[in-house]
Structure formats: C-alpha cells, structure tokens
Amino acid sequence: MKVTLAFLMIVLLCACGSNTQDLSSVVPMINKVSFSNQQAAIHYPEITNLDRPEQTEKLNEVLKSDAMQIVDYFGGNEQSNELDADYFSKLLGDKLISVAYTGSSYVKGGAYPRSIFVTTNLDLTKEKKIVLKDIVRIDDEFIALLRGAKYVPYDSELVVEEEAREELSSYSNEQLIAFFNQSDVISDTNELSVFTYFTKDSLGISFNVPHALGDHAEFEITYSELNDHFLTENKLWSKG
C-alpha cells in the first residue's frame, strides 16, 4: 500500500511539473486593435492569452504606447496630415514577439506621402521592449555582416537592391555603429530610422533610404552568421 501511494505521489508531481512547463511556454495569441482620429488610422496588436494577467497588461501597454508614438511622430495628431498604418507579425514565440508596422504618412506641405516601417520587439521573459544593442554587439564585424546581408524587397514591384547597397556604402562603419546604437526608438534620436525585427531564422534590419528607393530598405542576417555577436545565451527567437 505504501509503495502504491508513493508511486501515485510521484506521478502527480511529474504531472504538475509538466503543466507548469507548458504554461511557461505558451505561444501568445494576438487580436487586432484599431485607433483612429480625423487624421490617422492605425491597427496594433493586443496579447490575449498569457497565463499572468499582470504580464499581459504590462506588455499590452508597451504595444499601445508604440502605436500611439507612431501616430504622434508621423504627424497623425496634426490637422491636414494623414497617417495610415497596419501591423503584421514577424515572429510570435513563447519568449519573443516581433511585429512590424507599414503604411504611409503625409505631412502638410510635403511633396508626396512617405512609406513607413517601424517595429516593436518584446522580450516576454523580462516583460519589456528590446532594441538591437540589447541583443548583439554592434561593431565593425557586425557592420561587415550587414553590408553582405540578404536584401529583402517589401514590394515586388520595387526591387532596388543595388541602389540600397550603394546607399549603405555611403556611410562609414563608425557612422553606422552610431546610428545602430540609437535603433528601435520612435524619435529624432534614431537619425537613420533604424528598426529591427526577428524571424524564425534571421535578424532583420530596416533603415531610411531616399524616397525614389522606397523610403526604407530591409536586409536580413541569419542567426548562424550572428552567433559570435549575441550578447545573451538566451536565444529568445528559439522555441522552448
């Protein structure tokens, strides 16, 4: 009888441990939330299914804050300006959410609308937004990887790889390192409008280019290429 009870206790403890592990590795589900005023319309994500309500609320505050910063920064709160933006998920993992906003912005008096690209990356384990310098060492070797990275056109009718690489080559390593250390911030301090995103196998980097080239260009570096540059052993983009 004692042996049977001991066996049952072991089974129950193992089951509890398994459930705890499953809860900690829940892949987030997101709903689309909309905001609009007379000048602007933006859709942004809202997390719905994390185990702890306070964690969900904290992360959703960051997502909403970034969306409202996009509206404000691109003139969506000023009369006669226009902003239209939507998001899409680059990565939904149990440790990391990466979303990108695309759309157009028109500022009163401007010659043409501007295509925008902004991202938000959330570390679910630390419940905060992360930027490029949190993840990788930004040095000459990193810049070399970027210069040789894969070009990813955001519009099939606008393929400007050669021109985008020429634009990148117009900056010195020192300039790019300075720009990248200010990345992922929706403000004028992010001079080159550098925004990063994560996919299942690559780190994506977007930066401003002239309007004739599409306003922004994106390149991707695989995680295997970046292996020696990661600042953390916790690979947020990996499963489990």
Short mmCIF file of C-alpha atoms in Angstrom, two decimals:
data_model
loop_
_atom_site.label_atom_id
_atom_site.label_comp_id
_atom_site.label_asym_id
_atom_site.label_seq_id
_atom_site.Cartn_x
_atom_site.Cartn_y
_atom_site.Cartn_z
CA MET A 1 0.00 0.00 0.00
CA LYS A 2 2.80 2.42 0.92
CA VAL A 3 4.54 1.64 -2.38
CA THR A 4 1.34 2.35 -4.30
CA LEU A 5 0.82 5.71 -2.54
CA ALA A 6 4.43 6.70 -3.15
CA PHE A 7 4.06 5.83 -6.83
CA LEU A 8 0.89 7.94 -7.11
CA MET A 9 2.64 10.92 -5.48
CA ILE A 10 5.49 10.69 -7.99
CA VAL A 11 3.04 10.58 -10.91
CA LEU A 12 1.14 13.62 -9.58
CA LEU A 13 4.34 15.62 -9.05
CA CYS A 14 5.54 14.83 -12.56
CA ALA A 15 2.17 15.87 -13.98
CA CYS A 16 2.27 19.18 -12.09
CA GLY A 17 5.79 19.85 -13.28
CA SER A 18 4.78 19.13 -16.86
CA ASN A 19 1.80 21.52 -16.65
CA THR A 20 3.99 24.28 -15.23
CA GLN A 21 6.42 23.90 -18.10
CA ASP A 22 3.60 24.04 -20.64
CA LEU A 23 2.20 27.24 -19.12
CA SER A 24 5.58 28.94 -19.21
CA SER A 25 5.98 28.21 -22.92
CA VAL A 26 2.60 29.42 -24.15
CA VAL A 27 2.82 30.99 -27.60
CA PRO A 28 0.94 34.31 -27.45
CA MET A 29 -2.25 34.94 -29.37
CA ILE A 30 -2.94 38.49 -30.51
CA ASN A 31 -6.00 40.45 -31.51
CA LYS A 32 -6.05 43.46 -33.80
CA VAL A 33 -6.95 46.75 -32.11
CA SER A 34 -7.78 49.90 -34.08
CA PHE A 35 -7.25 53.57 -33.32
CA SER A 36 -8.35 56.46 -35.49
CA ASN A 37 -8.93 60.19 -35.43
CA GLN A 38 -9.60 62.70 -38.20
CA GLN A 39 -6.03 62.45 -39.48
CA ALA A 40 -4.81 58.97 -38.61
CA ALA A 41 -5.74 55.31 -38.61
CA ILE A 42 -3.54 52.59 -37.15
CA HIS A 43 -4.02 48.95 -36.23
CA TYR A 44 -1.87 47.44 -33.49
CA PRO A 45 -1.67 44.08 -31.67
CA GLU A 46 -3.04 43.15 -28.27
CA ILE A 47 -1.96 39.98 -26.47
CA THR A 48 -4.83 37.88 -25.13
CA ASN A 49 -3.72 34.54 -23.72
CA LEU A 50 -0.71 34.77 -21.41
CA ASP A 51 -1.06 32.99 -18.08
CA ARG A 52 -0.50 36.03 -15.85
CA PRO A 53 -2.89 38.98 -16.30
CA GLU A 54 -0.35 41.48 -14.97
CA GLN A 55 2.21 40.31 -17.56
CA THR A 56 -0.35 40.63 -20.34
CA GLU A 57 -1.34 44.12 -19.21
CA LYS A 58 2.27 45.32 -18.98
CA LEU A 59 3.18 44.06 -22.46
CA ASN A 60 -0.01 45.44 -23.99
CA GLU A 61 0.80 48.85 -22.54
CA VAL A 62 4.12 48.78 -24.42
CA LEU A 63 2.41 47.76 -27.67
CA LYS A 64 -0.20 50.50 -27.36
CA SER A 65 2.42 53.09 -26.38
CA ASP A 66 4.48 52.35 -29.50
CA ALA A 67 1.39 52.58 -31.71
CA MET A 68 0.48 55.97 -30.23
CA GLN A 69 4.08 57.15 -30.65
CA ILE A 70 3.85 56.24 -34.34
CA VAL A 71 0.70 58.34 -34.65
CA ASP A 72 2.34 61.28 -32.89
CA TYR A 73 5.74 61.06 -34.59
CA PHE A 74 4.39 60.81 -38.11
CA GLY A 75 2.02 63.72 -37.65
CA GLY A 76 -1.20 61.83 -37.12
CA ASN A 77 -2.35 64.24 -34.42
CA GLU A 78 -1.92 67.38 -36.52
CA GLN A 79 -4.56 68.88 -38.77
CA SER A 80 -4.18 68.33 -42.55
CA ASN A 81 -1.69 65.49 -42.02
CA GLU A 82 -2.51 61.88 -42.85
CA LEU A 83 -1.32 58.54 -41.47
CA ASP A 84 -2.47 55.05 -42.35
CA ALA A 85 -0.62 52.10 -40.79
CA ASP A 86 -1.16 48.42 -40.09
CA TYR A 87 1.00 45.75 -38.47
CA PHE A 88 1.96 42.20 -39.29
CA SER A 89 3.67 39.62 -37.12
CA LYS A 90 7.28 38.78 -37.94
CA LEU A 91 7.59 36.29 -35.07
CA LEU A 92 5.23 35.02 -32.39
CA GLY A 93 7.21 32.85 -30.00
CA ASP A 94 6.94 31.78 -26.37
CA LYS A 95 9.78 34.18 -25.45
CA LEU A 96 9.63 36.89 -28.12
CA ILE A 97 7.07 38.86 -30.10
CA SER A 98 8.26 40.83 -33.13
CA VAL A 99 5.82 42.98 -35.10
CA ALA A 100 6.34 45.43 -37.96
CA TYR A 101 4.19 48.40 -38.89
CA THR A 102 3.95 49.52 -42.50
CA GLY A 103 1.90 52.23 -44.12
CA SER A 104 2.05 55.77 -45.41
CA SER A 105 2.40 59.18 -43.85
CA TYR A 106 1.70 62.56 -45.42
CA VAL A 107 2.72 65.78 -43.72
CA LYS A 108 1.04 69.02 -44.76
CA GLY A 109 3.17 70.81 -47.34
CA GLY A 110 5.07 67.68 -48.31
CA ALA A 111 5.65 66.78 -51.94
CA TYR A 112 4.47 63.18 -51.56
CA PRO A 113 3.38 60.55 -49.00
CA ARG A 114 6.15 58.72 -47.17
CA SER A 115 6.30 54.95 -46.76
CA ILE A 116 6.98 53.99 -43.15
CA PHE A 117 8.46 50.92 -41.47
CA VAL A 118 8.54 50.67 -37.67
CA THR A 119 8.93 47.63 -35.41
CA THR A 120 8.30 46.58 -31.83
CA ASN A 121 10.14 43.64 -30.24
CA LEU A 122 9.02 42.32 -26.86
CA ASP A 123 11.03 40.05 -24.57
CA LEU A 124 8.29 38.02 -22.85
CA THR A 125 10.70 36.60 -20.26
CA LYS A 126 11.63 40.07 -18.96
CA GLU A 127 8.34 41.73 -19.93
CA LYS A 128 9.95 44.63 -21.79
CA LYS A 129 10.74 46.09 -25.18
CA ILE A 130 14.18 45.27 -26.55
CA VAL A 131 16.38 47.13 -29.03
CA LEU A 132 19.27 46.00 -31.21
CA LYS A 133 22.04 46.85 -28.73
CA ASP A 134 20.34 44.61 -26.13
CA ILE A 135 20.85 41.59 -28.37
CA VAL A 136 24.03 41.93 -30.42
CA ARG A 137 27.45 43.51 -30.18
CA ILE A 138 27.47 46.39 -32.67
CA ASP A 139 31.00 46.65 -34.04
CA ASP A 140 32.93 46.59 -37.33
CA GLU A 141 32.34 42.85 -37.75
CA PHE A 142 28.60 43.32 -37.33
CA ILE A 143 28.60 46.11 -39.93
CA ALA A 144 30.51 43.83 -42.32
CA LEU A 145 27.77 41.21 -41.89
CA LEU A 146 25.14 43.83 -42.65
CA ARG A 147 26.91 45.01 -45.78
CA GLY A 148 26.84 41.44 -47.10
CA ALA A 149 23.35 40.61 -45.81
CA LYS A 150 20.39 39.38 -47.84
CA TYR A 151 18.26 42.15 -49.36
CA VAL A 152 14.52 41.69 -48.76
CA PRO A 153 12.23 43.79 -51.01
CA TYR A 154 8.99 44.86 -49.32
CA ASP A 155 7.31 45.46 -52.69
CA SER A 156 7.70 43.03 -55.59
CA GLU A 157 7.47 45.96 -57.99
CA LEU A 158 10.21 47.90 -56.20
CA VAL A 159 13.43 45.91 -56.22
CA VAL A 160 16.31 48.31 -55.62
CA GLU A 161 18.97 46.06 -54.11
CA GLU A 162 21.92 47.63 -55.91
CA GLU A 163 20.82 51.16 -55.05
CA ALA A 164 20.10 50.24 -51.42
CA ARG A 165 23.57 48.70 -51.06
CA GLU A 166 25.09 51.84 -52.56
CA GLU A 167 23.17 53.91 -50.02
CA LEU A 168 24.51 51.71 -47.22
CA SER A 169 28.05 52.02 -48.55
CA SER A 170 27.80 55.81 -48.41
CA TYR A 171 28.11 55.56 -44.61
CA SER A 172 31.30 54.68 -42.78
CA ASN A 173 31.40 51.88 -40.22
CA GLU A 174 31.73 54.48 -37.50
CA GLN A 175 28.58 56.28 -38.67
CA LEU A 176 26.56 53.07 -38.92
CA ILE A 177 27.65 51.92 -35.46
CA ALA A 178 26.44 55.25 -34.05
CA PHE A 179 23.14 55.00 -35.95
CA PHE A 180 22.54 51.41 -34.86
CA ASN A 181 23.16 52.21 -31.21
CA GLN A 182 20.12 54.52 -31.43
CA SER A 183 17.90 51.98 -33.21
CA ASP A 184 14.32 50.94 -32.50
CA VAL A 185 13.34 54.27 -30.94
CA ILE A 186 10.46 56.26 -32.42
CA SER A 187 12.08 59.68 -32.19
CA ASP A 188 14.53 62.03 -33.90
CA THR A 189 17.40 60.46 -31.95
CA ASN A 190 17.04 57.49 -34.32
CA GLU A 191 18.53 59.53 -37.17
CA LEU A 192 18.55 56.82 -39.83
CA SER A 193 15.20 55.36 -38.69
CA VAL A 194 16.84 52.00 -37.98
CA PHE A 195 14.32 49.39 -36.88
CA THR A 196 14.97 45.71 -36.32
CA TYR A 197 12.80 42.62 -36.35
CA PHE A 198 13.14 38.89 -35.76
CA THR A 199 12.04 35.93 -37.87
CA LYS A 200 12.42 32.21 -37.15
CA ASP A 201 15.91 32.21 -38.68
CA SER A 202 17.11 35.78 -39.19
CA LEU A 203 17.55 39.24 -37.74
CA GLY A 204 16.03 41.89 -39.99
CA ILE A 205 17.28 45.46 -40.20
CA SER A 206 15.45 48.38 -41.81
CA PHE A 207 16.83 51.86 -42.43
CA ASN A 208 15.87 55.01 -44.31
CA VAL A 209 16.73 55.45 -47.98
CA PRO A 210 15.72 58.22 -50.42
CA HIS A 211 12.07 58.37 -51.49
CA ALA A 212 12.95 57.22 -55.02
CA LEU A 213 14.21 53.95 -53.49
CA GLY A 214 11.07 53.40 -51.42
CA ASP A 215 11.84 55.43 -48.25
CA HIS A 216 13.19 52.38 -46.41
CA ALA A 217 15.16 49.20 -47.22
CA GLU A 218 15.40 45.89 -45.36
CA PHE A 219 18.23 43.38 -45.03
CA GLU A 220 18.36 40.11 -43.07
CA ILE A 221 21.29 38.37 -41.35
CA THR A 222 20.86 34.73 -40.32
CA TYR A 223 21.27 33.82 -36.66
CA SER A 224 24.01 31.35 -37.57
CA GLU A 225 26.05 34.22 -39.07
CA LEU A 226 25.50 36.30 -35.92
CA ASN A 227 26.37 33.54 -33.49
CA ASP A 228 29.55 35.19 -32.15
CA HIS A 229 27.84 38.56 -31.74
CA PHE A 230 24.98 37.69 -29.43
CA LEU A 231 25.14 39.31 -26.00
CA THR A 232 22.89 36.75 -24.37
CA GLU A 233 22.88 32.96 -24.30
CA ASN A 234 19.08 33.00 -24.13
CA LYS A 235 18.04 32.79 -27.77
CA LEU A 236 14.65 34.47 -27.49
CA TRP A 237 13.61 33.53 -31.03
CA SER A 238 14.09 29.79 -30.47
CA LYS A 239 11.34 27.53 -29.21
CA GLY A 240 11.20 26.18 -25.66
#
